[in-house]
Amino acid sequence: MADTPRSTTVSTKRQRIAELAKQMPGTALTSLSHHIDLDWMREAYRLTRKDGAIGIDGQSAQDFASDLEANLEDLLSRAKSGQYWAPAVRRVHIPKGKGKTRPLGIPTFSDKVLQRAIVMALEPVYEQEFLDCSYGFRPGRSAHQAHEALWRGLMRMNGGWVLDLDIQGFFDELDRGHLQQMLRQRVTDGVVTRLVGKWLNAGVMEDGRLNRPTTGTPQGGVISPLLANIYLHEVLDQWVEHTVKPRMRGRAFQVRYADDVVLCFEREDDARRVMDVLPKRLGEFGLTLHPEKTRLVRFTCPQQGNRRDSDDDHPKPGTFDFLGFTVYWGRSLKGRAVVKRRTSRKRFSRALREIARWCRTARHMPIREQHRSLTQKLRGHFAYFGITGNSKALASFRHYVIRIWRKWLGRRSQRARMPWEKYMRLLRQYPLPPPIAVHSVCRRPANP
């Protein structure tokens, strides 16, 4: 009889963990690490990205794979014996827009594999705990599903008041003591909790200097998104569901994707009450709201037939951004007020700047290679922003990409800019993909 595939064996173990966690709600699980064996480590390696940046030890995925079995056995042995020493995370800064940058932590490849193994053990436990309002970095959930939940909630409630939260420096300010206490409420396995503590205290290597911050979890770590969800599940999700919503006079709901959070209320007085107590709630866990980016938005449904700015009795509803989209009230083809979404100006501009930066650096590459890369970039943009009602922004993005490409192709030498006639012939030979609403409601399969 053929051997059982490794992935199936690991999947069966994870299902057992999930069933156990479901049968024992509120009880700390004392033994998870015994499930982690060499097959588990092989699956963790398979699920780890091989094209990521290299950590402080200089070891690439190819280096690790050159003696894969021995490296996995050594990693597993050191993790379970307590001899594993979490290496510092290499910190780089990536562009964020308007000259700002965002710090990103890059663990070593072996650390990524071990973190993935622990995530595989913790995920089945916490999937029994997490609420439906949470969508970020969870299996089978996506940003588009978060937007769908937001859209449906706002349409059902006929708009209302939206509290657009911005937690200031969440990944840097997260309180490690609170996090470890939250973890121990559900998991007390010594191997798991010890490794999480080592990763939290591993330190950051930047410009050759080792820093050991006392708060936060480095962005970029494989386990960081799960730890963030555990933290905000306790700080926000549970609080909103079991403390806030029962006290509201009207309907209310929350949608959260990692640390991107919107709270929606039917009544203004409910929204303002929550806005008043939120700073205190977050402050108990070492978090603060950004004073300028956190705002309360009047998002009530506009009056029927009132297409322009309204009078003082019915002011025009505001807009807010969520996960790269601007959410606003618009009109359907039949003239009904509906919630719509378009690419936010900030994300639109940032994406074009990235395209321009790439075209400038790649302008001397062969046209065929440039075309292949630009096609991939456009399809990636359409794959995320291609939703119902956003066709204008998609077409505009493609239009600007065409102009940017022409600009930098015209600077391949000291000659004059590329004439439009010549460029149009090139585009006929190397056409860029048309804007497609990948997530259009028209593309969804009909219900059987």
Tab-separated table of C-alpha atoms in Angstrom:
chain	number	residue	atom	x	y	z
A	1	MET	CA	0.000	0.000	0.000
A	2	ALA	CA	1.318	3.436	-0.921
A	3	ASP	CA	2.495	5.748	1.810
A	4	THR	CA	0.148	8.524	2.896
A	5	PRO	CA	1.225	11.885	1.407
A	6	ARG	CA	2.933	14.123	3.955
A	7	SER	CA	0.527	17.031	3.392
A	8	THR	CA	-2.425	14.705	4.084
A	9	THR	CA	-0.823	13.474	7.314
A	10	VAL	CA	-0.162	17.032	8.491
A	11	SER	CA	-3.652	18.104	7.463
A	12	THR	CA	-5.126	15.278	9.548
A	13	LYS	CA	-3.090	16.359	12.579
A	14	ARG	CA	-4.205	19.967	12.185
A	15	GLN	CA	-7.813	18.819	11.963
A	16	ARG	CA	-7.376	16.937	15.232
A	17	ILE	CA	-5.977	20.068	16.878
A	18	ALA	CA	-8.956	22.067	15.597
A	19	GLU	CA	-11.442	19.493	16.893
A	20	LEU	CA	-9.739	19.412	20.292
A	21	ALA	CA	-9.758	23.215	20.528
A	22	LYS	CA	-13.435	23.273	19.568
A	23	GLN	CA	-14.302	20.669	22.210
A	24	MET	CA	-12.378	22.581	24.907
A	25	PRO	CA	-13.337	26.256	24.581
A	26	GLY	CA	-11.640	28.502	27.093
A	27	THR	CA	-9.222	25.751	28.144
A	28	ALA	CA	-5.473	26.062	27.667
A	29	LEU	CA	-4.030	23.302	25.479
A	30	THR	CA	-0.923	21.870	27.077
A	31	SER	CA	0.467	19.716	24.292
A	32	LEU	CA	0.728	20.893	20.699
A	33	SER	CA	4.408	20.409	19.924
A	34	HIS	CA	4.200	16.597	19.894
A	35	HIS	CA	2.375	16.942	16.557
A	36	ILE	CA	5.402	18.693	15.066
A	37	ASP	CA	7.615	16.043	13.500
A	38	LEU	CA	9.819	15.831	10.419
A	39	ASP	CA	6.834	15.535	8.054
A	40	TRP	CA	5.387	18.653	9.682
A	41	MET	CA	8.680	20.485	9.110
A	42	ARG	CA	8.779	19.376	5.473
A	43	GLU	CA	5.299	20.823	4.980
A	44	ALA	CA	6.345	24.040	6.726
A	45	TYR	CA	9.295	24.268	4.346
A	46	ARG	CA	7.001	23.688	1.354
A	47	LEU	CA	4.706	26.525	2.460
A	48	THR	CA	7.564	28.993	3.048
A	49	ARG	CA	8.276	31.460	0.255
A	50	LYS	CA	11.566	30.731	-1.444
A	51	ASP	CA	12.016	34.102	-3.192
A	52	GLY	CA	12.084	36.371	-0.153
A	53	ALA	CA	14.927	38.604	0.969
A	54	ILE	CA	17.842	37.060	2.866
A	55	GLY	CA	18.251	37.457	6.636
A	56	ILE	CA	21.325	38.370	8.673
A	57	ASP	CA	22.972	34.944	8.243
A	58	GLY	CA	23.100	35.308	4.448
A	59	GLN	CA	21.495	31.900	3.906
A	60	SER	CA	19.164	31.690	0.918
A	61	ALA	CA	16.376	29.193	0.340
A	62	GLN	CA	18.630	27.405	-2.145
A	63	ASP	CA	21.379	27.116	0.488
A	64	PHE	CA	18.901	25.652	2.977
A	65	ALA	CA	17.570	23.194	0.383
A	66	SER	CA	21.065	21.923	-0.500
A	67	ASP	CA	20.955	19.723	2.627
A	68	LEU	CA	17.246	19.906	3.344
A	69	GLU	CA	16.673	16.827	5.489
A	70	ALA	CA	19.631	17.522	7.771
A	71	ASN	CA	18.664	21.187	8.151
A	72	LEU	CA	15.055	20.313	8.987
A	73	GLU	CA	16.103	17.667	11.510
A	74	ASP	CA	18.524	20.070	13.172
A	75	LEU	CA	15.905	22.839	13.296
A	76	LEU	CA	13.333	20.494	14.806
A	77	SER	CA	15.768	19.134	17.379
A	78	ARG	CA	16.923	22.552	18.557
A	79	ALA	CA	13.344	23.859	18.744
A	80	LYS	CA	12.102	21.012	20.917
A	81	SER	CA	15.171	20.834	23.164
A	82	GLY	CA	15.086	24.564	23.883
A	83	GLN	CA	18.500	25.108	22.274
A	84	TYR	CA	17.125	27.168	19.384
A	85	TRP	CA	18.300	30.769	19.542
A	86	ALA	CA	16.126	33.154	17.527
A	87	PRO	CA	18.370	35.281	15.273
A	88	ALA	CA	17.885	39.025	15.048
A	89	VAL	CA	15.621	40.327	12.305
A	90	ARG	CA	17.223	42.384	9.547
A	91	ARG	CA	15.299	45.645	9.194
A	92	VAL	CA	14.840	47.492	5.927
A	93	HIS	CA	12.598	50.416	5.044
A	94	ILE	CA	10.237	50.229	2.089
A	95	PRO	CA	8.543	53.250	0.427
A	96	LYS	CA	5.128	54.129	1.789
A	97	GLY	CA	4.313	57.283	-0.163
A	98	LYS	CA	5.098	60.994	0.052
A	99	GLY	CA	8.682	60.252	1.018
A	100	LYS	CA	7.659	58.129	4.002
A	101	THR	CA	8.833	54.585	4.630
A	102	ARG	CA	7.582	51.557	6.539
A	103	PRO	CA	9.956	49.322	8.515
A	104	LEU	CA	9.994	45.692	7.454
A	105	GLY	CA	11.653	42.856	9.341
A	106	ILE	CA	13.385	40.062	7.413
A	107	PRO	CA	14.013	36.876	9.437
A	108	THR	CA	16.519	34.252	8.335
A	109	PHE	CA	15.150	31.530	6.071
A	110	SER	CA	15.447	28.801	8.717
A	111	ASP	CA	13.610	31.074	11.156
A	112	LYS	CA	10.820	31.526	8.599
A	113	VAL	CA	10.452	27.750	8.301
A	114	LEU	CA	10.250	27.286	12.073
A	115	GLN	CA	7.816	30.184	12.444
A	116	ARG	CA	5.650	28.605	9.736
A	117	ALA	CA	5.676	25.311	11.657
A	118	ILE	CA	4.434	27.045	14.824
A	119	VAL	CA	1.792	28.993	12.875
A	120	MET	CA	0.553	25.673	11.488
A	121	ALA	CA	0.076	24.452	15.064
A	122	LEU	CA	-1.538	27.623	16.452
A	123	GLU	CA	-3.825	28.428	13.530
A	124	PRO	CA	-6.265	25.516	14.071
A	125	VAL	CA	-6.619	26.558	17.710
A	126	TYR	CA	-7.357	30.206	17.084
A	127	GLU	CA	-9.607	29.627	14.090
A	128	GLN	CA	-12.051	28.279	16.672
A	129	GLU	CA	-11.705	31.540	18.635
A	130	PHE	CA	-11.603	34.305	16.036
A	131	LEU	CA	-14.856	36.069	15.154
A	132	ASP	CA	-16.427	36.572	11.725
A	133	CYS	CA	-15.545	40.277	11.755
A	134	SER	CA	-11.826	39.433	11.354
A	135	TYR	CA	-10.508	38.824	7.820
A	136	GLY	CA	-6.787	39.560	7.725
A	137	PHE	CA	-4.234	36.749	7.299
A	138	ARG	CA	-6.690	33.970	8.010
A	139	PRO	CA	-7.066	30.802	5.902
A	140	GLY	CA	-9.854	31.096	3.358
A	141	ARG	CA	-10.366	34.822	3.994
A	142	SER	CA	-9.331	37.845	1.973
A	143	ALA	CA	-9.448	41.620	1.709
A	144	HIS	CA	-12.209	41.325	-0.900
A	145	GLN	CA	-14.330	39.342	1.534
A	146	ALA	CA	-13.767	42.063	4.131
A	147	HIS	CA	-15.004	44.658	1.636
A	148	GLU	CA	-17.977	42.491	0.748
A	149	ALA	CA	-18.931	42.246	4.431
A	150	LEU	CA	-18.540	46.019	4.806
A	151	TRP	CA	-20.658	46.664	1.700
A	152	ARG	CA	-23.432	44.323	2.796
A	153	GLY	CA	-23.467	45.725	6.320
A	154	LEU	CA	-23.697	49.333	5.158
A	155	MET	CA	-26.397	48.551	2.604
A	156	ARG	CA	-28.408	46.590	5.174
A	157	MET	CA	-28.113	49.433	7.659
A	158	ASN	CA	-28.786	52.063	4.987
A	159	GLY	CA	-25.521	53.778	5.857
A	160	GLY	CA	-24.955	55.402	9.205
A	161	TRP	CA	-21.815	56.585	10.965
A	162	VAL	CA	-18.400	55.070	10.313
A	163	LEU	CA	-15.575	55.206	12.837
A	164	ASP	CA	-12.415	54.867	10.746
A	165	LEU	CA	-9.702	53.719	13.165
A	166	ASP	CA	-5.955	54.158	12.783
A	167	ILE	CA	-3.942	52.497	15.548
A	168	GLN	CA	-0.688	54.419	15.765
A	169	GLY	CA	2.373	52.200	15.196
A	170	PHE	CA	0.479	49.032	16.109
A	171	PHE	CA	3.212	46.509	15.253
A	172	ASP	CA	5.807	48.600	17.105
A	173	GLU	CA	3.706	49.391	20.199
A	174	LEU	CA	2.034	46.034	20.832
A	175	ASP	CA	2.629	45.073	24.486
A	176	ARG	CA	4.515	41.779	24.629
A	177	GLY	CA	3.507	41.027	28.209
A	178	HIS	CA	-0.181	41.273	27.361
A	179	LEU	CA	0.354	39.221	24.195
A	180	GLN	CA	2.089	36.367	26.013
A	181	GLN	CA	-0.609	36.399	28.669
A	182	MET	CA	-3.287	36.176	25.955
A	183	LEU	CA	-1.424	33.293	24.328
A	184	ARG	CA	-1.179	31.368	27.600
A	185	GLN	CA	-4.934	31.602	28.073
A	186	ARG	CA	-5.295	29.162	25.170
A	187	VAL	CA	-1.875	27.486	24.768
A	188	THR	CA	0.557	26.512	27.516
A	189	ASP	CA	2.745	24.124	25.537
A	190	GLY	CA	6.284	24.997	26.672
A	191	VAL	CA	7.922	24.540	23.274
A	192	VAL	CA	5.437	26.878	21.572
A	193	THR	CA	5.348	29.620	24.209
A	194	ARG	CA	9.136	29.552	24.609
A	195	LEU	CA	9.700	29.997	20.867
A	196	VAL	CA	7.178	32.850	20.646
A	197	GLY	CA	8.970	34.598	23.520
A	198	LYS	CA	12.326	34.180	21.796
A	199	TRP	CA	10.994	35.665	18.551
A	200	LEU	CA	9.494	38.631	20.358
A	201	ASN	CA	12.852	39.359	22.019
A	202	ALA	CA	15.144	38.477	19.117
A	203	GLY	CA	16.123	42.074	18.407
A	204	VAL	CA	16.478	44.075	15.204
A	205	MET	CA	19.625	44.483	13.136
A	206	GLU	CA	19.742	47.791	11.251
A	207	ASP	CA	22.806	49.403	9.682
A	208	GLY	CA	25.040	46.934	11.513
A	209	ARG	CA	23.619	47.825	14.937
A	210	LEU	CA	21.568	45.465	17.088
A	211	ASN	CA	18.603	47.022	18.868
A	212	ARG	CA	16.347	45.239	21.340
A	213	PRO	CA	13.036	47.098	21.572
A	214	THR	CA	10.863	46.158	24.517
A	215	THR	CA	7.539	46.427	22.667
A	216	GLY	CA	6.112	45.288	19.373
A	217	THR	CA	6.565	42.426	16.956
A	218	PRO	CA	8.674	42.889	13.797
A	219	GLN	CA	6.663	43.317	10.621
A	220	GLY	CA	7.686	40.739	8.053
A	221	GLY	CA	7.880	37.768	10.405
A	222	VAL	CA	5.811	34.753	9.375
A	223	ILE	CA	4.193	34.546	12.815
A	224	SER	CA	3.590	38.296	13.263
A	225	PRO	CA	0.164	38.435	11.511
A	226	LEU	CA	-1.191	35.630	13.697
A	227	LEU	CA	0.126	37.284	16.864
A	228	ALA	CA	-1.479	40.562	15.755
A	229	ASN	CA	-4.808	38.798	15.259
A	230	ILE	CA	-4.575	37.187	18.705
A	231	TYR	CA	-3.900	40.597	20.250
A	232	LEU	CA	-6.662	42.511	18.472
A	233	HIS	CA	-9.116	39.646	18.922
A	234	GLU	CA	-8.899	40.277	22.648
A	235	VAL	CA	-8.459	44.055	22.567
A	236	LEU	CA	-11.116	44.906	19.955
A	237	ASP	CA	-13.149	42.030	18.520
A	238	GLN	CA	-14.284	40.465	21.772
A	239	TRP	CA	-14.827	43.856	23.378
A	240	VAL	CA	-16.964	45.149	20.497
A	241	GLU	CA	-18.998	41.944	20.248
A	242	HIS	CA	-19.660	41.297	23.934
A	243	THR	CA	-19.382	44.724	25.584
A	244	VAL	CA	-20.082	47.427	23.009
A	245	LYS	CA	-22.830	46.006	20.795
A	246	PRO	CA	-25.182	44.964	23.633
A	247	ARG	CA	-25.105	48.571	24.912
A	248	MET	CA	-25.915	50.206	21.567
A	249	ARG	CA	-29.315	51.774	20.927
A	250	GLY	CA	-29.056	51.008	17.210
A	251	ARG	CA	-27.339	48.432	15.026
A	252	ALA	CA	-23.558	48.273	14.861
A	253	PHE	CA	-20.881	46.060	13.295
A	254	GLN	CA	-17.124	45.893	12.852
A	255	VAL	CA	-14.895	44.814	9.968
A	256	ARG	CA	-11.208	44.249	10.687
A	257	TYR	CA	-8.322	43.260	8.432
A	258	ALA	CA	-5.241	42.949	10.683
A	259	ASP	CA	-4.891	46.462	12.175
A	260	ASP	CA	-7.155	48.133	9.578
A	261	VAL	CA	-10.467	48.578	11.392
A	262	VAL	CA	-13.816	50.242	10.694
A	263	LEU	CA	-16.707	50.371	13.151
A	264	CYS	CA	-20.114	51.157	11.659
A	265	PHE	CA	-23.107	52.474	13.619
A	266	GLU	CA	-26.696	53.152	12.769
A	267	ARG	CA	-26.905	56.053	15.227
A	268	GLU	CA	-24.567	58.997	15.729
A	269	ASP	CA	-24.880	58.975	19.536
A	270	ASP	CA	-23.726	55.339	19.642
A	271	ALA	CA	-20.737	56.155	17.459
A	272	ARG	CA	-19.693	59.099	19.589
A	273	ARG	CA	-19.995	57.114	22.829
A	274	VAL	CA	-17.681	54.422	21.467
A	275	MET	CA	-15.285	57.035	20.099
A	276	ASP	CA	-15.050	58.539	23.584
A	277	VAL	CA	-14.179	55.261	25.329
A	278	LEU	CA	-11.918	53.745	22.648
A	279	PRO	CA	-8.728	55.597	23.701
A	280	LYS	CA	-9.080	54.276	27.247
A	281	ARG	CA	-9.724	50.726	26.038
A	282	LEU	CA	-6.689	50.722	23.741
A	283	GLY	CA	-4.558	52.472	26.349
A	284	GLU	CA	-5.038	49.532	28.717
A	285	PHE	CA	-3.094	47.445	26.189
A	286	GLY	CA	-0.414	49.983	25.297
A	287	LEU	CA	-2.057	51.215	22.097
A	288	THR	CA	-3.087	54.695	20.971
A	289	LEU	CA	-5.262	56.047	18.177
A	290	HIS	CA	-3.676	58.327	15.603
A	291	PRO	CA	-5.185	61.733	16.451
A	292	GLU	CA	-5.388	62.918	12.818
A	293	LYS	CA	-6.118	59.734	10.896
A	294	THR	CA	-8.833	58.404	13.204
A	295	ARG	CA	-12.121	60.073	12.330
A	296	LEU	CA	-15.865	59.746	12.546
A	297	VAL	CA	-17.534	59.902	9.128
A	298	ARG	CA	-21.173	60.717	8.500
A	299	PHE	CA	-22.093	57.998	6.001
A	300	THR	CA	-25.888	58.179	5.998
A	301	CYS	CA	-27.704	57.300	2.810
A	302	PRO	CA	-28.318	60.394	0.618
A	303	GLN	CA	-31.882	61.421	-0.001
A	304	GLN	CA	-33.501	59.892	-3.079
A	305	GLY	CA	-33.223	62.214	-6.054
A	306	ASN	CA	-30.710	64.458	-4.261
A	307	ARG	CA	-27.693	63.949	-6.550
A	308	ARG	CA	-25.683	67.031	-5.670
A	309	ASP	CA	-24.620	68.713	-2.489
A	310	SER	CA	-27.474	68.587	-0.051
A	311	ASP	CA	-28.927	71.344	2.073
A	312	ASP	CA	-28.225	71.842	5.762
A	313	ASP	CA	-30.987	69.429	6.779
A	314	HIS	CA	-29.529	66.638	4.637
A	315	PRO	CA	-25.762	67.228	4.311
A	316	LYS	CA	-23.814	65.264	1.751
A	317	PRO	CA	-22.416	61.988	3.208
A	318	GLY	CA	-18.672	61.696	3.596
A	319	THR	CA	-16.242	59.081	2.308
A	320	PHE	CA	-13.567	56.918	3.917
A	321	ASP	CA	-10.717	54.664	2.795
A	322	PHE	CA	-10.422	50.984	3.611
A	323	LEU	CA	-7.839	48.513	2.275
A	324	GLY	CA	-6.876	50.646	-0.709
A	325	PHE	CA	-10.411	51.640	-1.744
A	326	THR	CA	-12.433	54.795	-1.137
A	327	VAL	CA	-15.956	53.905	0.003
A	328	TYR	CA	-18.676	56.377	-0.992
A	329	TRP	CA	-22.347	56.677	-1.825
A	330	GLY	CA	-23.205	56.670	-5.535
A	331	ARG	CA	-26.090	55.866	-7.850
A	332	SER	CA	-26.994	52.651	-9.593
A	333	LEU	CA	-28.063	52.585	-13.249
A	334	LYS	CA	-31.640	52.778	-12.007
A	335	GLY	CA	-30.883	55.879	-9.934
A	336	ARG	CA	-30.924	54.166	-6.532
A	337	ALA	CA	-28.429	55.157	-3.842
A	338	VAL	CA	-25.819	52.408	-3.434
A	339	VAL	CA	-22.484	52.056	-1.639
A	340	LYS	CA	-19.647	52.105	-4.160
A	341	ARG	CA	-15.869	51.707	-4.072
A	342	ARG	CA	-13.052	53.082	-6.168
A	343	THR	CA	-9.274	52.950	-5.947
A	344	SER	CA	-8.169	55.447	-3.308
A	345	ARG	CA	-6.100	58.382	-4.543
A	346	LYS	CA	-3.228	57.441	-2.259
A	347	ARG	CA	-2.989	53.886	-3.556
A	348	PHE	CA	-3.536	55.016	-7.159
A	349	SER	CA	-0.677	57.519	-6.952
A	350	ARG	CA	1.618	55.122	-5.099
A	351	ALA	CA	1.084	52.387	-7.689
A	352	LEU	CA	1.853	54.796	-10.545
A	353	ARG	CA	5.014	55.976	-8.788
A	354	GLU	CA	6.155	52.378	-8.466
A	355	ILE	CA	5.465	51.789	-12.174
A	356	ALA	CA	7.414	54.948	-13.092
A	357	ARG	CA	10.318	53.937	-10.859
A	358	TRP	CA	10.442	50.509	-12.479
A	359	CYS	CA	10.200	51.878	-16.023
A	360	ARG	CA	13.059	54.267	-15.317
A	361	THR	CA	15.372	51.549	-13.992
A	362	ALA	CA	14.338	48.954	-16.610
A	363	ARG	CA	14.256	51.207	-19.688
A	364	HIS	CA	17.367	49.616	-21.212
A	365	MET	CA	15.989	46.082	-20.942
A	366	PRO	CA	14.751	44.424	-24.169
A	367	ILE	CA	11.227	45.551	-25.083
A	368	ARG	CA	9.938	41.980	-24.845
A	369	GLU	CA	11.101	41.667	-21.227
A	370	GLN	CA	9.725	45.089	-20.289
A	371	HIS	CA	6.389	44.153	-21.831
A	372	ARG	CA	6.263	40.868	-19.926
A	373	SER	CA	6.928	42.591	-16.585
A	374	LEU	CA	4.499	45.457	-17.220
A	375	THR	CA	1.811	42.965	-18.203
A	376	GLN	CA	2.304	41.128	-14.912
A	377	LYS	CA	2.181	44.372	-12.950
A	378	LEU	CA	-1.037	45.502	-14.643
A	379	ARG	CA	-2.715	42.136	-14.179
A	380	GLY	CA	-1.700	42.186	-10.514
A	381	HIS	CA	-3.258	45.650	-10.126
A	382	PHE	CA	-6.463	44.552	-11.860
A	383	ALA	CA	-6.576	41.361	-9.777
A	384	TYR	CA	-6.886	43.440	-6.611
A	385	PHE	CA	-8.633	46.631	-7.695
A	386	GLY	CA	-10.810	45.024	-10.379
A	387	ILE	CA	-14.162	45.180	-8.586
A	388	THR	CA	-17.651	46.157	-9.677
A	389	GLY	CA	-17.965	49.927	-10.121
A	390	ASN	CA	-14.218	50.623	-10.340
A	391	SER	CA	-13.834	50.371	-14.130
A	392	LYS	CA	-13.103	54.094	-14.541
A	393	ALA	CA	-10.141	53.962	-12.159
A	394	LEU	CA	-8.835	50.771	-13.826
A	395	ALA	CA	-8.977	52.350	-17.293
A	396	SER	CA	-7.322	55.503	-15.985
A	397	PHE	CA	-4.520	53.479	-14.414
A	398	ARG	CA	-3.816	51.667	-17.670
A	399	HIS	CA	-3.883	54.994	-19.555
A	400	TYR	CA	-1.219	56.492	-17.288
A	401	VAL	CA	0.911	53.335	-17.447
A	402	ILE	CA	0.912	53.604	-21.252
A	403	ARG	CA	2.081	57.219	-21.047
A	404	ILE	CA	4.743	56.428	-18.437
A	405	TRP	CA	6.148	53.581	-20.536
A	406	ARG	CA	6.384	55.834	-23.576
A	407	LYS	CA	8.172	58.512	-21.547
A	408	TRP	CA	10.934	56.179	-20.373
A	409	LEU	CA	11.268	54.339	-23.662
A	410	GLY	CA	11.933	57.745	-25.177
A	411	ARG	CA	14.843	58.227	-22.777
A	412	ARG	CA	16.746	55.111	-23.763
A	413	SER	CA	19.130	57.408	-25.636
A	414	GLN	CA	19.872	61.123	-26.160
A	415	ARG	CA	17.495	61.312	-29.132
A	416	ALA	CA	14.135	63.054	-29.132
A	417	ARG	CA	11.162	61.497	-27.409
A	418	MET	CA	9.499	58.525	-29.045
A	419	PRO	CA	6.820	59.764	-31.513
A	420	TRP	CA	3.297	58.617	-30.752
A	421	GLU	CA	2.999	56.979	-34.200
A	422	LYS	CA	6.003	54.772	-33.524
A	423	TYR	CA	4.821	54.046	-29.979
A	424	MET	CA	1.348	53.015	-31.176
A	425	ARG	CA	2.934	50.541	-33.591
A	426	LEU	CA	4.932	49.139	-30.680
A	427	LEU	CA	1.759	48.794	-28.582
A	428	ARG	CA	0.086	46.874	-31.400
A	429	GLN	CA	3.001	44.463	-31.328
A	430	TYR	CA	3.214	44.410	-27.505
A	431	PRO	CA	-0.317	45.179	-26.277
A	432	LEU	CA	-0.869	45.832	-22.581
A	433	PRO	CA	-3.784	43.934	-20.976
A	434	PRO	CA	-7.165	45.685	-20.909
A	435	PRO	CA	-8.704	46.703	-17.570
A	436	ILE	CA	-10.806	43.832	-16.268
A	437	ALA	CA	-13.075	43.784	-13.230
A	438	VAL	CA	-11.812	40.425	-11.976
A	439	HIS	CA	-14.171	40.506	-9.008
A	440	SER	CA	-17.231	41.788	-10.870
A	441	VAL	CA	-20.590	40.486	-9.689
A	442	CYS	CA	-21.229	39.553	-13.318
A	443	ARG	CA	-18.407	37.004	-13.108
A	444	ARG	CA	-19.753	35.213	-10.068
A	445	PRO	CA	-21.291	31.795	-10.751
A	446	ALA	CA	-25.050	31.609	-10.516
A	447	ASN	CA	-26.546	29.827	-7.526
A	448	PRO	CA	-27.483	26.230	-8.380
